[in-house]
PDB file of C-alpha atoms in Angstrom:
ATOM      1  CA  ASN X  68      69.212  -1.551 -14.113  1.00 74.00           C
ATOM      2  CA  ALA X  69      65.810  -3.839 -16.124  1.00 81.00           C
ATOM      3  CA  GLY X  70      63.895  -3.757 -12.749  1.00 93.00           C
ATOM      4  CA  VAL X  71      62.303  -7.322 -13.986  1.00 96.00           C
ATOM      5  CA  THR X  72      61.920  -8.796 -17.271  1.00 97.00           C
ATOM      6  CA  GLN X  73      59.915 -11.768 -18.329  1.00 97.00           C
ATOM      7  CA  THR X  74      59.708 -14.268 -21.293  1.00 96.00           C
ATOM      8  CA  PRO X  75      57.922 -14.266 -23.352  1.00 97.00           C
ATOM      9  CA  LYS X  76      55.035 -11.652 -23.087  1.00 96.00           C
ATOM     10  CA  PHE X  77      52.381 -14.050 -25.377  1.00 96.00           C
ATOM     11  CA  GLN X  78      52.402 -17.489 -25.284  1.00 96.00           C
ATOM     12  CA  VAL X  79      49.525 -19.835 -26.898  1.00 97.00           C
ATOM     13  CA  LEU X  80      49.685 -23.273 -25.673  1.00 96.00           C
ATOM     14  CA  LYS X  81      47.578 -26.515 -26.607  1.00 97.00           C
ATOM     15  CA  THR X  82      46.657 -28.674 -23.980  1.00 97.00           C
ATOM     16  CA  GLY X  83      48.910 -31.196 -22.742  1.00 97.00           C
ATOM     17  CA  GLN X  84      52.130 -28.623 -23.277  1.00 97.00           C
ATOM     18  CA  SER X  85      54.217 -27.974 -20.972  1.00 95.00           C
ATOM     19  CA  MET X  86      56.891 -24.641 -21.139  1.00 95.00           C
ATOM     20  CA  THR X  87      58.481 -22.570 -18.707  1.00 97.00           C
ATOM     21  CA  LEU X  88      57.985 -19.065 -17.992  1.00 97.00           C
ATOM     22  CA  GLN X  89      60.408 -17.371 -17.508  1.00 98.00           C
ATOM     23  CA  CYS X  90      61.815 -14.399 -14.926  1.00 98.00           C
ATOM     24  CA  ALA X  91      65.286 -12.790 -13.529  1.00 97.00           C
ATOM     25  CA  GLN X  92      65.520  -9.678 -11.176  1.00 96.00           C
ATOM     26  CA  ASP X  93      69.007  -7.955 -10.934  1.00 94.00           C
ATOM     27  CA  MET X  94      68.259  -5.695  -7.744  1.00 92.00           C
ATOM     28  CA  ASN X  95      70.182  -9.206  -5.595  1.00 90.00           C
ATOM     29  CA  HIS X  96      66.114  -9.276  -3.941  1.00 90.00           C
ATOM     30  CA  GLU X  97      66.405 -12.084  -1.928  1.00 90.00           C
ATOM     31  CA  TYR X  98      62.290 -12.740  -3.049  1.00 91.00           C
ATOM     32  CA  MET X  99      60.808 -13.142  -5.701  1.00 93.00           C
ATOM     33  CA  SER X 100      57.015 -14.246  -6.269  1.00 94.00           C
ATOM     34  CA  TRP X 101      54.363 -15.915  -9.013  1.00 97.00           C
ATOM     35  CA  TYR X 102      51.720 -14.146  -9.108  1.00 96.00           C
ATOM     36  CA  ARG X 103      47.970 -14.695 -12.051  1.00 96.00           C
ATOM     37  CA  GLN X 104      46.151 -12.354 -12.591  1.00 94.00           C
ATOM     38  CA  ASP X 105      42.030 -13.001 -13.767  1.00 91.00           C
ATOM     39  CA  PRO X 106      39.469 -10.666 -14.819  1.00 82.00           C
ATOM     40  CA  GLY X 107      37.494  -9.843 -12.229  1.00 77.00           C
ATOM     41  CA  MET X 108      39.891 -12.303  -9.881  1.00 82.00           C
ATOM     42  CA  GLY X 109      43.105 -10.250  -8.794  1.00 86.00           C
ATOM     43  CA  LEU X 110      45.544 -11.821  -8.315  1.00 92.00           C
ATOM     44  CA  ARG X 111      46.525 -15.632  -6.791  1.00 94.00           C
ATOM     45  CA  LEU X 112      50.015 -16.405  -5.395  1.00 94.00           C
ATOM     46  CA  ILE X 113      50.901 -19.351  -7.342  1.00 96.00           C
ATOM     47  CA  HIS X 114      54.246 -19.918  -5.431  1.00 96.00           C
ATOM     48  CA  TYR X 115      56.876 -17.928  -3.562  1.00 94.00           C
ATOM     49  CA  SER X 116      60.627 -18.431  -2.898  1.00 93.00           C
ATOM     50  CA  VAL X 117      62.414 -16.881   0.243  1.00 90.00           C
ATOM     51  CA  GLY X 118      65.771 -17.415  -0.992  1.00 90.00           C
ATOM     52  CA  ALA X 119      67.927 -19.489  -3.447  1.00 92.00           C
ATOM     53  CA  GLY X 120      67.299 -22.634  -2.908  1.00 93.00           C
ATOM     54  CA  ILE X 121      63.979 -22.055  -0.330  1.00 94.00           C
ATOM     55  CA  THR X 122      60.263 -22.037  -3.068  1.00 95.00           C
ATOM     56  CA  ASP X 123      56.773 -22.775  -1.115  1.00 93.00           C
ATOM     57  CA  GLN X 124      53.672 -22.731  -2.085  1.00 94.00           C
ATOM     58  CA  GLY X 125      50.980 -20.779  -2.345  1.00 92.00           C
ATOM     59  CA  GLU X 126      47.258 -19.860  -2.823  1.00 91.00           C
ATOM     60  CA  VAL X 127      47.168 -21.503  -6.151  1.00 95.00           C
ATOM     61  CA  PRO X 128      49.874 -24.157  -7.274  1.00 96.00           C
ATOM     62  CA  ASN X 129      48.247 -26.947  -8.118  1.00 95.00           C
ATOM     63  CA  GLY X 130      49.673 -27.676 -12.628  1.00 95.00           C
ATOM     64  CA  TYR X 131      52.928 -25.769 -12.303  1.00 97.00           C
ATOM     65  CA  ASN X 132      56.874 -26.519 -10.672  1.00 97.00           C
ATOM     66  CA  VAL X 133      59.103 -23.866  -9.820  1.00 97.00           C
ATOM     67  CA  SER X 134      62.995 -23.917  -8.886  1.00 95.00           C
ATOM     68  CA  ARG X 135      65.046 -21.166  -7.706  1.00 96.00           C
ATOM     69  CA  SER X 136      68.830 -22.089  -7.930  1.00 96.00           C
ATOM     70  CA  THR X 137      70.425 -18.140  -8.513  1.00 96.00           C
ATOM     71  CA  THR X 138      69.546 -15.241  -6.355  1.00 94.00           C
ATOM     72  CA  GLU X 139      68.136 -13.494 -10.197  1.00 96.00           C
ATOM     73  CA  ASP X 140      65.985 -16.566 -11.407  1.00 97.00           C
ATOM     74  CA  PHE X 141      62.713 -17.444 -10.262  1.00 98.00           C
ATOM     75  CA  PRO X 142      61.430 -19.563 -13.344  1.00 98.00           C
ATOM     76  CA  LEU X 143      57.809 -20.913 -13.493  1.00 98.00           C
ATOM     77  CA  ARG X 144      57.243 -24.154 -15.721  1.00 97.00           C
ATOM     78  CA  LEU X 145      53.521 -25.681 -16.346  1.00 96.00           C
ATOM     79  CA  LEU X 146      53.731 -29.360 -16.604  1.00 91.00           C
ATOM     80  CA  SER X 147      50.790 -30.221 -18.156  1.00 96.00           C
ATOM     81  CA  ALA X 148      48.914 -26.733 -19.291  1.00 96.00           C
ATOM     82  CA  ALA X 149      44.845 -26.341 -19.656  1.00 96.00           C
ATOM     83  CA  PRO X 150      42.743 -23.994 -19.906  1.00 96.00           C
ATOM     84  CA  SER X 151      42.411 -22.884 -16.581  1.00 95.00           C
ATOM     85  CA  GLN X 152      45.182 -21.444 -17.330  1.00 96.00           C
ATOM     86  CA  THR X 153      45.001 -19.552 -18.996  1.00 96.00           C
ATOM     87  CA  SER X 154      46.031 -15.489 -17.196  1.00 96.00           C
ATOM     88  CA  VAL X 155      48.331 -13.251 -16.939  1.00 95.00           C
ATOM     89  CA  TYR X 156      51.128 -14.130 -15.471  1.00 97.00           C
ATOM     90  CA  PHE X 157      53.221 -12.135 -13.139  1.00 96.00           C
ATOM     91  CA  CYS X 158      56.492 -12.157 -11.925  1.00 97.00           C
ATOM     92  CA  ALA X 159      57.204 -10.298  -8.790  1.00 95.00           C
ATOM     93  CA  SER X 160      61.029  -9.246  -6.112  1.00 93.00           C
ATOM     94  CA  SER X 161      61.701  -7.322  -2.749  1.00 89.00           C
ATOM     95  CA  TYR X 162      63.937  -7.088  -0.773  1.00 83.00           C
ATOM     96  CA  SER X 163      62.489  -8.813   1.967  1.00 72.00           C
ATOM     97  CA  GLY X 164      58.912  -9.467   1.902  1.00 59.00           C
ATOM     98  CA  PHE X 165      57.525 -12.494   4.435  1.00 60.00           C
ATOM     99  CA  GLY X 166      58.765 -10.892   8.240  1.00 58.00           C
ATOM    100  CA  ARG X 167      56.657  -9.416   9.824  1.00 56.00           C
ATOM    101  CA  GLY X 168      57.186  -6.043   9.697  1.00 56.00           C
ATOM    102  CA  SER X 169      58.410  -5.805   6.619  1.00 60.00           C
ATOM    103  CA  TYR X 170      56.543  -2.914   4.550  1.00 65.00           C
ATOM    104  CA  ASN X 171      58.616  -3.829   1.567  1.00 80.00           C
ATOM    105  CA  GLU X 172      57.120  -3.164  -1.363  1.00 85.00           C
ATOM    106  CA  GLN X 173      56.689  -5.850  -4.518  1.00 90.00           C
ATOM    107  CA  PHE X 174      58.524  -4.233  -8.494  1.00 92.00           C
ATOM    108  CA  PHE X 175      56.730  -6.710 -10.993  1.00 95.00           C
ATOM    109  CA  GLY X 176      56.919  -7.545 -14.457  1.00 97.00           C
ATOM    110  CA  PRO X 177      55.264  -7.097 -17.006  1.00 96.00           C
ATOM    111  CA  GLY X 178      53.602  -9.705 -17.506  1.00 95.00           C
ATOM    112  CA  THR X 179      52.982 -12.683 -19.371  1.00 96.00           C
ATOM    113  CA  ARG X 180      49.403 -13.312 -21.937  1.00 95.00           C
ATOM    114  CA  LEU X 181      48.988 -17.709 -21.870  1.00 97.00           C
ATOM    115  CA  THR X 182      46.171 -18.994 -23.614  1.00 96.00           C
ATOM    116  CA  VAL X 183      46.379 -22.337 -23.680  1.00 96.00           C
ATOM    117  CA  LEU X 184      43.523 -23.498 -26.528  1.00 95.00           C
TER     118      LEU X 184
ATOM    119  CA  ALA S  28      42.552 -17.129   5.332  1.00 68.00           C
ATOM    120  CA  GLN S  29      42.914 -13.869   5.540  1.00 78.00           C
ATOM    121  CA  ARG S  30      41.242 -11.509   2.912  1.00 88.00           C
ATOM    122  CA  VAL S  31      40.704  -8.025   1.416  1.00 93.00           C
ATOM    123  CA  THR S  32      37.555  -7.168  -0.111  1.00 95.00           C
ATOM    124  CA  GLN S  33      37.518  -4.309  -2.878  1.00 96.00           C
ATOM    125  CA  PRO S  34      33.151  -3.477  -2.417  1.00 95.00           C
ATOM    126  CA  GLU S  35      33.760  -1.695  -5.780  1.00 95.00           C
ATOM    127  CA  LYS S  36      34.264  -3.275 -10.084  1.00 94.00           C
ATOM    128  CA  LEU S  37      33.661  -0.152 -11.468  1.00 96.00           C
ATOM    129  CA  LEU S  38      34.343   3.097 -10.175  1.00 97.00           C
ATOM    130  CA  SER S  39      33.493   6.200 -11.938  1.00 97.00           C
ATOM    131  CA  VAL S  40      33.847   9.409 -11.750  1.00 97.00           C
ATOM    132  CA  PHE S  41      34.114  13.379 -13.243  1.00 97.00           C
ATOM    133  CA  LYS S  42      37.139  15.248 -12.978  1.00 97.00           C
ATOM    134  CA  GLY S  43      38.412  17.394  -9.886  1.00 97.00           C
ATOM    135  CA  ALA S  44      35.555  15.215  -8.270  1.00 97.00           C
ATOM    136  CA  PRO S  45      36.482  13.086  -4.980  1.00 97.00           C
ATOM    137  CA  VAL S  46      37.344  10.163  -5.159  1.00 97.00           C
ATOM    138  CA  GLU S  47      37.050   6.719  -2.386  1.00 97.00           C
ATOM    139  CA  LEU S  48      38.154   3.791  -2.710  1.00 98.00           C
ATOM    140  CA  LYS S  49      37.149   0.477  -0.958  1.00 97.00           C
ATOM    141  CA  CYS S  50      39.302  -2.145   1.073  1.00 96.00           C
ATOM    142  CA  ASN S  51      38.178  -3.978   3.657  1.00 95.00           C
ATOM    143  CA  TYR S  52      39.786  -6.481   5.520  1.00 93.00           C
ATOM    144  CA  SER S  53      40.430  -9.988   7.596  1.00 89.00           C
ATOM    145  CA  TYR S  54      41.614  -9.429  10.751  1.00 70.00           C
ATOM    146  CA  SER S  55      45.035  -9.901  12.174  1.00 71.00           C
ATOM    147  CA  GLY S  56      47.083  -8.016  14.594  1.00 70.00           C
ATOM    148  CA  SER S  57      49.098  -6.091  12.935  1.00 73.00           C
ATOM    149  CA  PRO S  58      48.760  -6.118   9.147  1.00 80.00           C
ATOM    150  CA  GLU S  59      50.979  -4.149   6.327  1.00 86.00           C
ATOM    151  CA  LEU S  60      48.838  -2.568   3.779  1.00 90.00           C
ATOM    152  CA  PHE S  61      49.416  -0.979   0.915  1.00 92.00           C
ATOM    153  CA  TRP S  62      48.028   0.441  -2.275  1.00 95.00           C
ATOM    154  CA  TYR S  63      49.101  -0.698  -6.247  1.00 95.00           C
ATOM    155  CA  VAL S  64      48.339   0.891  -9.195  1.00 96.00           C
ATOM    156  CA  GLN S  65      48.264  -0.678 -12.860  1.00 94.00           C
ATOM    157  CA  TYR S  66      48.543   2.040 -15.707  1.00 95.00           C
ATOM    158  CA  SER S  67      47.370   1.133 -18.543  1.00 92.00           C
ATOM    159  CA  ARG S  68      49.705  -0.010 -20.561  1.00 87.00           C
ATOM    160  CA  GLN S  69      52.254  -0.027 -18.044  1.00 91.00           C
ATOM    161  CA  ARG S  70      53.231  -2.766 -14.492  1.00 92.00           C
ATOM    162  CA  LEU S  71      51.889  -2.616 -11.672  1.00 94.00           C
ATOM    163  CA  GLN S  72      53.358  -0.685  -9.012  1.00 94.00           C
ATOM    164  CA  LEU S  73      53.521   0.481  -5.370  1.00 92.00           C
ATOM    165  CA  LEU S  74      51.505   3.137  -5.215  1.00 94.00           C
ATOM    166  CA  LEU S  75      51.114   3.690  -1.148  1.00 91.00           C
ATOM    167  CA  ARG S  76      51.476   1.904   2.137  1.00 87.00           C
ATOM    168  CA  HIS S  77      50.458   2.632   5.592  1.00 83.00           C
ATOM    169  CA  ILE S  78      53.395   2.517   7.604  1.00 76.00           C
ATOM    170  CA  SER S  79      54.323   5.343   5.727  1.00 75.00           C
ATOM    171  CA  ARG S  80      51.246   7.841   6.623  1.00 75.00           C
ATOM    172  CA  GLU S  81      52.518  10.075   2.838  1.00 80.00           C
ATOM    173  CA  SER S  82      50.392  11.165  -0.159  1.00 84.00           C
ATOM    174  CA  ILE S  83      51.810  10.359  -3.445  1.00 86.00           C
ATOM    175  CA  LYS S  84      49.747  11.954  -6.787  1.00 91.00           C
ATOM    176  CA  GLY S  85      47.630  13.101  -4.265  1.00 92.00           C
ATOM    177  CA  PHE S  86      46.675  10.525  -2.405  1.00 95.00           C
ATOM    178  CA  THR S  87      46.088   8.976   0.740  1.00 94.00           C
ATOM    179  CA  ALA S  88      45.132   6.424   2.321  1.00 93.00           C
ATOM    180  CA  ASP S  89      44.709   6.359   6.191  1.00 87.00           C
ATOM    181  CA  LEU S  90      44.662   2.041   7.964  1.00 88.00           C
ATOM    182  CA  ASN S  91      40.888   1.970  10.297  1.00 89.00           C
ATOM    183  CA  LYS S  92      41.723  -0.818  12.364  1.00 86.00           C
ATOM    184  CA  GLY S  93      38.401  -0.889  14.477  1.00 88.00           C
ATOM    185  CA  GLU S  94      36.531  -0.838  10.830  1.00 89.00           C
ATOM    186  CA  THR S  95      39.570  -3.229   9.447  1.00 91.00           C
ATOM    187  CA  SER S  96      40.025  -0.262   6.573  1.00 93.00           C
ATOM    188  CA  PHE S  97      42.453   0.761   4.695  1.00 94.00           C
ATOM    189  CA  HIS S  98      39.993   3.018   2.125  1.00 96.00           C
ATOM    190  CA  LEU S  99      42.427   5.031  -1.191  1.00 96.00           C
ATOM    191  CA  LYS S 100      41.661   8.797  -0.983  1.00 96.00           C
ATOM    192  CA  LYS S 101      41.871  11.773  -3.275  1.00 96.00           C
ATOM    193  CA  PRO S 102      40.182  15.636  -2.876  1.00 96.00           C
ATOM    194  CA  PHE S 103      40.219  16.392  -6.297  1.00 97.00           C
ATOM    195  CA  ALA S 104      40.453  13.629  -9.131  1.00 97.00           C
ATOM    196  CA  GLN S 105      42.067  13.770 -12.116  1.00 97.00           C
ATOM    197  CA  GLU S 106      42.253  11.788 -16.205  1.00 97.00           C
ATOM    198  CA  GLU S 107      45.572  10.470 -15.482  1.00 96.00           C
ATOM    199  CA  ASP S 108      44.946   8.259 -12.362  1.00 97.00           C
ATOM    200  CA  SER S 109      41.799   6.391 -14.461  1.00 98.00           C
ATOM    201  CA  ALA S 110      43.790   3.343 -14.290  1.00 97.00           C
ATOM    202  CA  MET S 111      42.867  -0.498 -12.232  1.00 95.00           C
ATOM    203  CA  TYR S 112      44.452   0.115  -8.033  1.00 97.00           C
ATOM    204  CA  TYR S 113      44.580  -3.872  -6.230  1.00 96.00           C
ATOM    205  CA  CYS S 114      44.228  -3.525  -2.486  1.00 96.00           C
ATOM    206  CA  ALA S 115      46.649  -5.390  -0.999  1.00 93.00           C
ATOM    207  CA  ARG S 116      48.129  -6.999   2.762  1.00 89.00           C
ATOM    208  CA  ASN S 117      52.076  -8.725   3.837  1.00 80.00           C
ATOM    209  CA  ALA S 118      54.507  -8.186   1.542  1.00 71.00           C
ATOM    210  CA  GLY S 119      56.498 -10.798  -0.268  1.00 66.00           C
ATOM    211  CA  LYS S 120      53.938 -13.272   0.241  1.00 76.00           C
ATOM    212  CA  SER S 121      50.674 -10.845  -0.921  1.00 85.00           C
ATOM    213  CA  THR S 122      47.639 -11.629  -0.125  1.00 90.00           C
ATOM    214  CA  PHE S 123      45.261  -8.844  -3.362  1.00 93.00           C
ATOM    215  CA  GLY S 124      42.126  -7.290  -3.814  1.00 94.00           C
ATOM    216  CA  ASP S 125      40.102  -7.933  -7.158  1.00 94.00           C
ATOM    217  CA  GLY S 126      40.434  -4.367  -8.245  1.00 95.00           C
ATOM    218  CA  THR S 127      38.958  -2.241  -8.661  1.00 96.00           C
ATOM    219  CA  THR S 128      39.011  -0.259 -12.261  1.00 96.00           C
ATOM    220  CA  LEU S 129      38.900   4.127 -11.474  1.00 97.00           C
ATOM    221  CA  THR S 130      38.059   5.594 -15.144  1.00 98.00           C
ATOM    222  CA  VAL S 131      38.289   9.738 -14.804  1.00 97.00           C
ATOM    223  CA  LYS S 132      35.525  11.249 -16.768  1.00 97.00           C
ATOM    224  CA  PRO S 133      36.383  15.118 -18.307  1.00 95.00           C
TER     225      PRO S 133
END
């Protein structure tokens, strides 16, 4: 099992450019999430999905879009990059993560370091 | 909003000394609490979940509902424990604390 994979590892964008961060998992997990990690601010949830075709917003969704056409893939799109989106982005998946009493761990990808100039 | 607070951004101890990483959460009945760890150049991974009541790599964490705390403890720190530690609540749609960087000095 590759677990959770993310591409690219590094990316530099100019303000206004768009791009897609890829995330895939091979564990047949229903739940997938995108977080951004900023210095001193921990991880903040951007968007999440409870299954194919179902997505919802997290804490900091502005400027990002997601879709979930398959169980395996959960891409994150930056529509018009801004310097404030410079961050490290993590994708995570779990068997079940949104019901009370689930207690299931999240498996994280290696991260994508994005710089917007 | 549900909050997780880790009051110490940096924590430094000597090898063999006890270590405690603090975590407090906003009250909401029965929380699901986790500790995740990120070692240098590695991905974030689960260390402990409160429901398991287990010891992993010598670490334990006890849920104190009265104090709304879930502090992580280890009686004798090792150099390989140096890492970033995150406290989190809820599985999946999680809220993370800001993290504590632990440095264990030789």
